[in-house]
C-alpha cells in the first residue's frame, strides 16, 4: 500500500522557503478540476471497479482526493518555487559521471522517494502500491505543471520501468525493478545518435555478444539523453546515483535498417549479487547541451564504451519493444503541452486581474479593485479574455483527452496482466486497448504540444512587455514547452504516424471504430440534450467525424496517383483530428457540467464556466477545421515542384 | 553625398574573425530578391524620379546595387557573426551611466558611423546624403536580418531623428541633428513607465517649467527603454557616448489622460555652446532587464531626476507628436517579423539540404549528396517543404508589403518638405500618404510580427531536436522575434488601432479607398492574365477585398448594440486583413515574375520559384481567412459572460 500518511503530514506542514520580492503568480493544483474531469466526465470510480488486476478498489474517492491534495501541496510549495531556480541555474557538467542538478532538485526528489510516490501504479511484488496507472498519471500531471524539468526524472524512470517490466527476463526484473520502483534508481531511453533522430534505421551503436550470449558489450554515442545523469544519490550511498539506460543498438550481422536493432539494459554501475552497486560500467556523459529551455533537465551526450548490457526482449525486435517506452513518452509530451497551457493560464489570470490598463469599451469596470482606479484591470478587455479562454480550452480540453487515454492505459495494463496468465479474452481486450492507444497517441501528442506552445505564447502576450522579462515566469513556459512539439517524434512524424501507419496501413479500421463510437455518443446526446447549445455542439461533432472520414477517403484517393499526398496532407490532417477530438471532449465536459447544474447541488459557477468555455471553443477555436479541411487537400505540386536549388538565396 | 567608396572597399576586404568549429548556416544578403521586389514589383526607379525634394535621381540602379551589396558584405561578415555572440554574452550594467554592449558591437558601430550610413536618407543640410527613405529602409532590412539587436541602436536613433526633425525648434535641430545623423549620438524613445505601457494616459513623469519656459526639469522613471545607454563612445571622446532621449511627461496642471502629455528632448549629457559634451544631465540607468531574447539590446530602466529637457512641438500634444516615432517603430517591428522569417528560412534551407533522414515516399532521392547515402536529405519530404515554403512566403510577402510602405514613406517625406515651403497640393498629398501609412501600419505590424514568430517556430521545427540547441542558431531567432508581437503596441492594440481608430473612426474611408485600389489592380490583372493561376489568384484577391468590406459592415452592425463586438473581433479581423494584404502582394510578385518569364531574359529558376511560392501561399496559407471570417463574428457573450471569479483555479 501507499506509504502516504506520514508523507502527507510532512508535505502539508508549512515550509519556509527564501521568497523572492517580485510579485508574481503562484501555482495552485487544480484538484477540483481534476476530480470533475476524472469523475463526472470520465467515471473513473466506475472504471476502477471494472479492473481485475490493478487494485482499483483501493482508489476510493477519498484516497484519490488525498493523493491529489498531498501531491498538490508538495508541488505548490516545493516543486513550483524550484521551477524558476532551475531555469536560471541549469545543470552543470562536473565530470563524465557527475552532473549537478539545480539547487533543491535533489532534496525534493528525496522527499518524493521517501513518500513512495514512484511506485504508485506498480505491482506490490516489486514494492509498488498497485494502484491504477491513471492515478499515477494524474499525480504526474500536477508535477509536470509545477516543474516540468524536475518531473522528467521520475517520468523517464517510469518509461524505463514499463519497458523492463514488459520485455525484461525475470532475473532482470528482480534486480532492477525494486530499486527503480522505489525511486532510488532512475532510468532513461537512449535512442538518438548524432546522425539520426527521427530516422532510427541509421542507429550505429554496436552490441557484441559476450559471456555466451548472456551479456553484450555495448559501444556507441547517444545524444539528447534527458536525465542521462544526475546527483540525486541513491539508497546504496553512492554520490551520484544509479541510472538504468534502455539502449538501442545493433548486433553484428543484424539486418540493415530498423529490422536489425535490439534493445539493451545498460546500467551506469554494475550491480553486485547482493544488489549493492559495483563498478562503473564505462557509461559516461561527454557533454550536456545548452538549450532554449528545459534547463533543469540535463540533456546528455552519453558515451558507452564496452559497457556491459543485457538484452531486453527479442533480438532485432528493439524498435517494437521501444514503442512501449515511446508511447509512454508521447503521452508524457501531450501532458507537457496541456500542463504548459494550465500553468501559463494560471499566471495570465493572476496578471489580468492585477494589471490596470484602459477602460472597458462598455464603461468603467473595476472588479476586485478600489473604485476610481486609473484604469480597469485588463481582464475586462475582450481580446485578453479571448486569450485566457483559449488557454483554458486547451488546458481543460487537453486534460480530458489525456484522462480518456489514461483509462485506456489502465485497461491495457490490467488485461495484459490477465493475458500473461493465459486469459485469452483479456489478451484480445489488451490488443484492442493497444490499438486504441496507438490511434489516440499521435493525435494527443501532435495537437496538444502545438496548442501548448500557442497557449504559452498567449500567456506571454497577456503580460505584454512584462511577459518577455524572465522574472515574471511566463516566457520560461514558452521556452520549456517548445521542445514538446519536437521530441518523441516531431509534429511531422506524428502526422505520418497517424495517417500512414495508424490509418491507411490499418485500412481505416481504428478511425472508423473511433468515429462510430463518437457519433453514437453524439446521437445519444442529441436525443437527450439538456440545452440547445449542447444539441448544436453534438451535431457539430458528429458532422466533423463524418467530414474526417470523408477527408481520409479523399487523401487516400489522391495518394493512389501521387505518393506525396499523404506526407503533404499529414500535419493539417493531424491538427484537424486534434480539433475534432478536442471538440468531442468539450462536448463530454459540457454534458457533465449541465448534469451538475441540473442536479443543483454542486458549484454553479464552476459548471457555468465549463459551459461557457465549451461555447467559446466551439465558436472561436473549432472553426480552424474549416481551413485545415481545405489546406490538407492542396495540390502537392505546389509543395514538390520547386527544385532544391530554387530554395537558395537569390 | 554618401561617403561610400572607401567604406565599401574596407567592408569587402576579407575579414579574419575567430570562427566557430560548429558547422552551421551563414547569412547571405538576398540582394537579387531585394532588387526584384523594389524594381520589378514596385518600380522604385520610376518612383524615385517622381520625388521632388529627396534626391531620387541619385539613387540610380548602380548606386542602389552598390549600397545593398556593400551593406550586405558588412552584415554577412561583421554583424551576423556577432548575433550569436550577443545572445550568449548579453549586455552588462556597469554603473548608472555605463552599459557594456556585447563584444564587437562598438567596433561594428564605429565602421557604420565611419561609412556615413546613418545619414543615408537625411537632408544634406544636417550632413546626410538626402537619398530616399525607402533606400535606408532596404539597408536596415539587411542589418535587421543579420543582427536584430545591433540594428536597434541605429533604428531607435532614426526614430529620434525623425521626431526632432518634425517637431523640434530650429535651434534644437541645429544642435542635435548633425551628430545624430552622423551617428555619433544615438537616440531613444521613453514612453513606458512601470504602471503603464499600452495605456499611456497613466504617464506620471513630471516636467516642471524652468528658465522662463525655455527649459523644463524632468523627473520620473521610464522602463523598457531599448538602447537606453551603451558604450559606443562618440566623436567628442566621451567614454560612453551621448544619448538623446525623447521623453513623454506631464507639466503641472496639464489635463488628465493622454491630452495632458508633452514630449521633451532630454540629453544624457548637456551640450556646450560649441557642441561639445558638458555635464551629465542626471539621466541614469537603474537596471537592465533579463529577457527571453534580444540580449544584445540593453532594455533599460531610466531614471530622470531634475534632468534638463526641451519641449518638442506643442505642449500637451506629446502623444500626437510621438506617433511619428511610434509609426517608424511599428514599421520597424514589421521588418523584425519578416527578417526573422528570412533568417530562419536561410538557416532551415541549409539544414534541410544537409541533414539525411528517411527516404522520400516517392522513391530514393539524393540531390547534392553522394548516391547511396543512408537516407535522403530532409528537403525531399513534403512536410519539411511546406514549412520551408511557409517561411519563404512570409519573408518575401512581408518584404513586398514593407516596400510598398517604404514608397508611401518617401512620398510622405517628400511632400512634407514641399508642404513646409507652402506648396498646398504637396500638403494634401502628404496628408493622403499619412492616412495610407496609418492604415497599413497596424496591418503590417500585427500580421508580420505574428507570422514572423510562426516562421521562426517552423525553422526550429525543421531542425528537430537540433533546433532546440543554442549553438545551431535557430532558437535564438524565435526568442528574439517574440517581442515583435508585443512592443510598440501588442497585436491586440494593433487590432484595435486598425478596426477602431483607422476604420470606424474614419467612417471606413481608408478601407474603402484601399480596397478599390486593390480591386482595380485585380481587374486589370484578370483582363491581362498571363496564366490561369494568375487569373484565379487575382479573382481571389478581389473577392477577399469584398469579403473584407462585408465583414467590416457586419462588425459595425454588431457593435451598434454591443460595444464589445469591436474588441472581440479585432485581432481576427487584423489577421484577416494581413492575409488578404499579403495575397495582394503575392499576386503582384507573381505578375512581375510572369513578366520576367515572358521576357525570357532573366533567371528562369528565380521567376519560377516566385510563381510556385505564390501558388503555395494561395492554396496552403490563404485559406486561413476562412476560419478568421467565421471567428471574428463569434458571439461576444462567449467572451464577456464569464465572471472574473470564474477564471480562478478550481
PDB file of C-alpha atoms in Angstrom, chain B residues 152-153 156 186-188 225-230 243 245 297-300:
ATOM      1  CA  UNK B 152      18.159  48.518 -32.872  1.00  0.00           C
ATOM      2  CA  UNK B 153      20.761  51.158 -31.948  1.00  0.00           C
ATOM      3  CA  UNK B 156      15.944  53.877 -32.496  1.00  0.00           C
ATOM      4  CA  UNK B 186      22.149  57.906 -30.589  1.00  0.00           C
ATOM      5  CA  UNK B 187      18.530  58.350 -29.567  1.00  0.00           C
ATOM      6  CA  UNK B 188      15.696  56.606 -27.749  1.00  0.00           C
ATOM      7  CA  UNK B 225      13.943  51.725 -22.865  1.00  0.00           C
ATOM      8  CA  UNK B 226      15.768  49.931 -25.656  1.00  0.00           C
ATOM      9  CA  UNK B 227      19.271  51.200 -26.363  1.00  0.00           C
ATOM     10  CA  UNK B 228      18.813  53.478 -23.335  1.00  0.00           C
ATOM     11  CA  UNK B 229      22.566  53.542 -22.883  1.00  0.00           C
ATOM     12  CA  UNK B 230      25.663  51.903 -24.384  1.00  0.00           C
ATOM     13  CA  UNK B 243      22.147  59.567 -25.936  1.00  0.00           C
ATOM     14  CA  UNK B 245      16.004  60.732 -25.134  1.00  0.00           C
ATOM     15  CA  UNK B 297      19.969  45.193 -26.728  1.00  0.00           C
ATOM     16  CA  UNK B 298      20.022  46.694 -23.238  1.00  0.00           C
ATOM     17  CA  UNK B 299      16.448  47.190 -22.024  1.00  0.00           C
ATOM     18  CA  UNK B 300      16.938  49.977 -19.535  1.00  0.00           C
TER      19      UNK B 300
END
